[in-house]
Amino acid sequence: METYSFKLPDLGEGIVESEVTTWRVSVGDLVEEDQALADVQTDKAIVEVTSPVAGTIAALGCKAGEMLAVGAELVRFDVEDREGADSADTGKETTGTPETVSSSRVPPPESQAVRRSTSDRVFQQVLASPSLRKRAREAGINLAEVPGSGPRGRISHRDFEAFLAAGGELAVRGGAPGQGSTEVKLSGMRRVIARKMLESKRNIPHYSYIEEVDVTELEALRVHLNANREDSQPKLTLLPFLMLALVRVLPSFPHCNARFDADTETLAQYAAVHVGVATMTEAGLMVPVVRHCEGLDLWQAATELGRLSRLAREGRAAPGELSGSTITITSLGAIGGIATTPVINAPETSIIGINKMQERPVIRSGQVVARTMMNVSASFDHRIVDGYDGARLVQALKGKLENPGAIFV
């Protein structure tokens, strides 16, 4: 027998450490090559790391929920003597005496990893019957929090009822006062979001600019196009129009389609327009990126946006599909709100937020008329974008949205 040390691989994008959210194996388990070892949380997605060898788990590099540096030992295996196979891999002769050998033949992350959503992972790993899973979903209970008394921690209906009796279910009937509190440690995607939002607000001097936009004609065009679209074409929302409007106005504001490196004090201004679209998922906020919007027509932009949003919500978006944006759009959809002050998606310099559309009375040519109005809320990095320039960009965007024909000319 010999010892094989498998290091946490580089999962891309300059990541230096990752959280091991879930272990799929335990010490003493016999695993096959390519068997799932652990779920690892990167800045963008959950990655399933698989075994590069067959062997017995001798040690795990950390506990679930802890951070591990890239290159640190993730798993140590006891493996059969592979008769010099590691000599060729590592450039070091092995003698069969147990020793630590670094893995130098780990497959690249894209071939090694399969991303899964947080919600899928919870319900897949908990041992419980389908009927009990249904009860838990209807009660809003996370089964991962219910102690199981059966083999390998399997949860029975009796376990579930005991959990509810102990106060696991919030009281929804009667007037009994609430008691106690629950401490929830941030982990996984929520930990990543918290860190990124803090860094953005702490390091970027934000300012916001809000303007109302008359989208009556734009909304009429959207409804008309949807009513006459082909079966192969997606249903249009406001976002594809906004993406193409940005393509039209950003060449006049290159510092708003940019990324700022504060360490080197260098601003990278892009000819391409890679639009990140903030998307709410069960795992938390993700930003899939529609690349090269300058080369897309309206239907292509809508199709790509739909594809990426669906992958993000299903937890299947690749890290490369969740990075590289040059400007971000954020929308609360039907919730909308009157106005927002969006947080910049660092290291970008601008973010555009749209709020809900609603009919409002507006004075036009001395007459009170009903118009479909919507507020646009934008935030900018004041180190790069002066207040005057930010206002000009929003006004240019307003001009395109209020006269939608100009988007396509």
mmCIF file with all atom_site columns, C-alpha atoms in Angstrom, residues 40-142:
data_model
loop_
_atom_site.group_PDB
_atom_site.id
_atom_site.type_symbol
_atom_site.label_atom_id
_atom_site.label_alt_id
_atom_site.label_comp_id
_atom_site.label_asym_id
_atom_site.label_entity_id
_atom_site.label_seq_id
_atom_site.pdbx_PDB_ins_code
_atom_site.Cartn_x
_atom_site.Cartn_y
_atom_site.Cartn_z
_atom_site.occupancy
_atom_site.B_iso_or_equiv
_atom_site.pdbx_formal_charge
_atom_site.auth_seq_id
_atom_site.auth_comp_id
_atom_site.auth_asym_id
_atom_site.auth_atom_id
_atom_site.pdbx_PDB_model_num
ATOM 1   C CA . VAL A 1 40  ? -16.873 22.796 -3.001  1.00 0.00 ? 40  VAL A CA 1
ATOM 2   C CA . GLN A 1 41  ? -18.197 26.365 -3.071  1.00 0.00 ? 41  GLN A CA 1
ATOM 3   C CA . THR A 1 42  ? -16.366 28.818 -5.333  1.00 0.00 ? 42  THR A CA 1
ATOM 4   C CA . ASP A 1 43  ? -17.195 32.504 -5.751  1.00 0.00 ? 43  ASP A CA 1
ATOM 5   C CA . LYS A 1 44  ? -19.601 31.599 -8.538  1.00 0.00 ? 44  LYS A CA 1
ATOM 6   C CA . ALA A 1 45  ? -20.928 28.070 -8.211  1.00 0.00 ? 45  ALA A CA 1
ATOM 7   C CA . ILE A 1 46  ? -20.932 24.795 -6.323  1.00 0.00 ? 46  ILE A CA 1
ATOM 8   C CA . VAL A 1 47  ? -18.455 22.334 -7.827  1.00 0.00 ? 47  VAL A CA 1
ATOM 9   C CA . GLU A 1 48  ? -18.490 18.582 -7.316  1.00 0.00 ? 48  GLU A CA 1
ATOM 10  C CA . VAL A 1 49  ? -14.901 17.352 -6.943  1.00 0.00 ? 49  VAL A CA 1
ATOM 11  C CA . THR A 1 50  ? -14.286 13.733 -7.932  1.00 0.00 ? 50  THR A CA 1
ATOM 12  C CA . SER A 1 51  ? -11.591 11.244 -7.019  1.00 0.00 ? 51  SER A CA 1
ATOM 13  C CA . PRO A 1 52  ? -8.546  10.968 -9.300  1.00 0.00 ? 52  PRO A CA 1
ATOM 14  C CA . VAL A 1 53  ? -7.765  7.448  -8.004  1.00 0.00 ? 53  VAL A CA 1
ATOM 15  C CA . ALA A 1 54  ? -9.361  4.332  -6.552  1.00 0.00 ? 54  ALA A CA 1
ATOM 16  C CA . GLY A 1 55  ? -8.501  3.645  -2.925  1.00 0.00 ? 55  GLY A CA 1
ATOM 17  C CA . THR A 1 56  ? -9.482  3.930  0.713   1.00 0.00 ? 56  THR A CA 1
ATOM 18  C CA . ILE A 1 57  ? -10.056 7.308  2.382   1.00 0.00 ? 57  ILE A CA 1
ATOM 19  C CA . ALA A 1 58  ? -7.309  7.733  4.972   1.00 0.00 ? 58  ALA A CA 1
ATOM 20  C CA . ALA A 1 59  ? -7.931  11.365 5.965   1.00 0.00 ? 59  ALA A CA 1
ATOM 21  C CA . LEU A 1 60  ? -10.031 14.392 5.055   1.00 0.00 ? 60  LEU A CA 1
ATOM 22  C CA . GLY A 1 61  ? -8.403  17.797 4.821   1.00 0.00 ? 61  GLY A CA 1
ATOM 23  C CA . CYS A 1 62  ? -11.025 19.731 6.791   1.00 0.00 ? 62  CYS A CA 1
ATOM 24  C CA . LYS A 1 63  ? -14.528 19.601 8.224   1.00 0.00 ? 63  LYS A CA 1
ATOM 25  C CA . ALA A 1 64  ? -17.610 20.454 6.171   1.00 0.00 ? 64  ALA A CA 1
ATOM 26  C CA . GLY A 1 65  ? -18.173 24.211 6.219   1.00 0.00 ? 65  GLY A CA 1
ATOM 27  C CA . GLU A 1 66  ? -14.499 25.064 6.612   1.00 0.00 ? 66  GLU A CA 1
ATOM 28  C CA . MET A 1 67  ? -12.291 26.912 4.120   1.00 0.00 ? 67  MET A CA 1
ATOM 29  C CA . LEU A 1 68  ? -9.389  25.156 2.419   1.00 0.00 ? 68  LEU A CA 1
ATOM 30  C CA . ALA A 1 69  ? -6.594  26.803 0.431   1.00 0.00 ? 69  ALA A CA 1
ATOM 31  C CA . VAL A 1 70  ? -6.016  25.792 -3.165  1.00 0.00 ? 70  VAL A CA 1
ATOM 32  C CA . GLY A 1 71  ? -3.117  23.313 -3.169  1.00 0.00 ? 71  GLY A CA 1
ATOM 33  C CA . ALA A 1 72  ? -3.812  22.139 0.376   1.00 0.00 ? 72  ALA A CA 1
ATOM 34  C CA . GLU A 1 73  ? -4.542  18.461 0.931   1.00 0.00 ? 73  GLU A CA 1
ATOM 35  C CA . LEU A 1 74  ? -8.207  17.724 0.314   1.00 0.00 ? 74  LEU A CA 1
ATOM 36  C CA . VAL A 1 75  ? -8.154  13.934 0.698   1.00 0.00 ? 75  VAL A CA 1
ATOM 37  C CA . ARG A 1 76  ? -5.457  11.395 1.535   1.00 0.00 ? 76  ARG A CA 1
ATOM 38  C CA . PHE A 1 77  ? -5.891  7.915  0.087   1.00 0.00 ? 77  PHE A CA 1
ATOM 39  C CA . ASP A 1 78  ? -4.447  4.516  0.827   1.00 0.00 ? 78  ASP A CA 1
ATOM 40  C CA . VAL A 1 79  ? -3.987  3.006  -2.625  1.00 0.00 ? 79  VAL A CA 1
ATOM 41  C CA . GLU A 1 80  ? -2.598  -0.197 -4.024  1.00 0.00 ? 80  GLU A CA 1
ATOM 42  C CA . ASP A 1 81  ? 0.975   -0.031 -5.312  1.00 0.00 ? 81  ASP A CA 1
ATOM 43  C CA . ARG A 1 82  ? 0.584   1.019  -8.908  1.00 0.00 ? 82  ARG A CA 1
ATOM 44  C CA . GLU A 1 83  ? 4.006   -0.327 -9.902  1.00 0.00 ? 83  GLU A CA 1
ATOM 45  C CA . GLY A 1 84  ? 5.690   2.909  -10.696 1.00 0.00 ? 84  GLY A CA 1
ATOM 46  C CA . ALA A 1 85  ? 2.661   4.723  -12.127 1.00 0.00 ? 85  ALA A CA 1
ATOM 47  C CA . ASP A 1 86  ? 3.199   7.586  -9.735  1.00 0.00 ? 86  ASP A CA 1
ATOM 48  C CA . SER A 1 87  ? 6.857   7.725  -10.653 1.00 0.00 ? 87  SER A CA 1
ATOM 49  C CA . ALA A 1 88  ? 5.919   8.818  -14.133 1.00 0.00 ? 88  ALA A CA 1
ATOM 50  C CA . ASP A 1 89  ? 3.263   11.206 -12.830 1.00 0.00 ? 89  ASP A CA 1
ATOM 51  C CA . THR A 1 90  ? 5.369   12.924 -10.203 1.00 0.00 ? 90  THR A CA 1
ATOM 52  C CA . GLY A 1 91  ? 8.896   12.519 -11.514 1.00 0.00 ? 91  GLY A CA 1
ATOM 53  C CA . LYS A 1 92  ? 9.719   10.770 -8.246  1.00 0.00 ? 92  LYS A CA 1
ATOM 54  C CA . GLU A 1 93  ? 10.462  7.102  -7.708  1.00 0.00 ? 93  GLU A CA 1
ATOM 55  C CA . THR A 1 94  ? 8.097   5.258  -5.393  1.00 0.00 ? 94  THR A CA 1
ATOM 56  C CA . THR A 1 95  ? 9.215   2.217  -3.455  1.00 0.00 ? 95  THR A CA 1
ATOM 57  C CA . GLY A 1 96  ? 5.956   0.935  -2.089  1.00 0.00 ? 96  GLY A CA 1
ATOM 58  C CA . THR A 1 97  ? 6.754   2.448  1.312   1.00 0.00 ? 97  THR A CA 1
ATOM 59  C CA . PRO A 1 98  ? 3.926   4.745  2.372   1.00 0.00 ? 98  PRO A CA 1
ATOM 60  C CA . GLU A 1 99  ? 4.773   8.335  1.546   1.00 0.00 ? 99  GLU A CA 1
ATOM 61  C CA . THR A 1 100 ? 2.926   11.483 0.515   1.00 0.00 ? 100 THR A CA 1
ATOM 62  C CA . VAL A 1 101 ? 2.708   11.902 -3.226  1.00 0.00 ? 101 VAL A CA 1
ATOM 63  C CA . SER A 1 102 ? 1.170   15.050 -4.727  1.00 0.00 ? 102 SER A CA 1
ATOM 64  C CA . SER A 1 103 ? -1.394  14.552 -7.473  1.00 0.00 ? 103 SER A CA 1
ATOM 65  C CA . SER A 1 104 ? -0.084  15.989 -10.732 1.00 0.00 ? 104 SER A CA 1
ATOM 66  C CA . ARG A 1 105 ? -2.557  14.308 -13.023 1.00 0.00 ? 105 ARG A CA 1
ATOM 67  C CA . VAL A 1 106 ? -5.797  15.802 -11.731 1.00 0.00 ? 106 VAL A CA 1
ATOM 68  C CA . PRO A 1 107 ? -8.197  16.454 -14.623 1.00 0.00 ? 107 PRO A CA 1
ATOM 69  C CA . PRO A 1 108 ? -8.928  20.149 -15.295 1.00 0.00 ? 108 PRO A CA 1
ATOM 70  C CA . PRO A 1 109 ? -11.876 21.526 -13.320 1.00 0.00 ? 109 PRO A CA 1
ATOM 71  C CA . GLU A 1 110 ? -14.290 21.606 -16.251 1.00 0.00 ? 110 GLU A CA 1
ATOM 72  C CA . SER A 1 111 ? -13.929 17.894 -16.945 1.00 0.00 ? 111 SER A CA 1
ATOM 73  C CA . GLN A 1 112 ? -13.796 17.028 -13.282 1.00 0.00 ? 112 GLN A CA 1
ATOM 74  C CA . ALA A 1 113 ? -16.685 19.040 -11.913 1.00 0.00 ? 113 ALA A CA 1
ATOM 75  C CA . VAL A 1 114 ? -20.432 18.893 -12.209 1.00 0.00 ? 114 VAL A CA 1
ATOM 76  C CA . ARG A 1 115 ? -22.294 21.795 -10.598 1.00 0.00 ? 115 ARG A CA 1
ATOM 77  C CA . ARG A 1 116 ? -25.417 21.214 -8.534  1.00 0.00 ? 116 ARG A CA 1
ATOM 78  C CA . SER A 1 117 ? -27.844 23.605 -6.899  1.00 0.00 ? 117 SER A CA 1
ATOM 79  C CA . THR A 1 118 ? -27.862 23.884 -3.127  1.00 0.00 ? 118 THR A CA 1
ATOM 80  C CA . SER A 1 119 ? -31.502 22.885 -2.883  1.00 0.00 ? 119 SER A CA 1
ATOM 81  C CA . ASP A 1 120 ? -30.981 19.776 -5.014  1.00 0.00 ? 120 ASP A CA 1
ATOM 82  C CA . ARG A 1 121 ? -28.008 18.724 -2.889  1.00 0.00 ? 121 ARG A CA 1
ATOM 83  C CA . VAL A 1 122 ? -29.935 18.966 0.395   1.00 0.00 ? 122 VAL A CA 1
ATOM 84  C CA . PHE A 1 123 ? -32.845 16.844 -0.808  1.00 0.00 ? 123 PHE A CA 1
ATOM 85  C CA . GLN A 1 124 ? -30.630 14.306 -2.592  1.00 0.00 ? 124 GLN A CA 1
ATOM 86  C CA . GLN A 1 125 ? -28.349 13.505 0.323   1.00 0.00 ? 125 GLN A CA 1
ATOM 87  C CA . VAL A 1 126 ? -30.917 13.310 3.116   1.00 0.00 ? 126 VAL A CA 1
ATOM 88  C CA . LEU A 1 127 ? -32.231 9.756  3.497   1.00 0.00 ? 127 LEU A CA 1
ATOM 89  C CA . ALA A 1 128 ? -36.024 9.894  3.650   1.00 0.00 ? 128 ALA A CA 1
ATOM 90  C CA . SER A 1 129 ? -39.040 8.502  1.828   1.00 0.00 ? 129 SER A CA 1
ATOM 91  C CA . PRO A 1 130 ? -40.741 10.487 -0.958  1.00 0.00 ? 130 PRO A CA 1
ATOM 92  C CA . SER A 1 131 ? -43.848 10.956 1.179   1.00 0.00 ? 131 SER A CA 1
ATOM 93  C CA . LEU A 1 132 ? -41.762 12.448 3.980   1.00 0.00 ? 132 LEU A CA 1
ATOM 94  C CA . ARG A 1 133 ? -39.943 14.746 1.552   1.00 0.00 ? 133 ARG A CA 1
ATOM 95  C CA . LYS A 1 134 ? -43.339 15.984 0.383   1.00 0.00 ? 134 LYS A CA 1
ATOM 96  C CA . ARG A 1 135 ? -44.422 16.653 3.980   1.00 0.00 ? 135 ARG A CA 1
ATOM 97  C CA . ALA A 1 136 ? -41.212 18.592 4.597   1.00 0.00 ? 136 ALA A CA 1
ATOM 98  C CA . ARG A 1 137 ? -41.638 20.734 1.479   1.00 0.00 ? 137 ARG A CA 1
ATOM 99  C CA . GLU A 1 138 ? -45.238 21.548 2.375   1.00 0.00 ? 138 GLU A CA 1
ATOM 100 C CA . ALA A 1 139 ? -44.218 22.479 5.928   1.00 0.00 ? 139 ALA A CA 1
ATOM 101 C CA . GLY A 1 140 ? -41.220 24.507 4.764   1.00 0.00 ? 140 GLY A CA 1
ATOM 102 C CA . ILE A 1 141 ? -38.840 22.322 6.751   1.00 0.00 ? 141 ILE A CA 1
ATOM 103 C CA . ASN A 1 142 ? -35.264 21.655 5.657   1.00 0.00 ? 142 ASN A CA 1
#
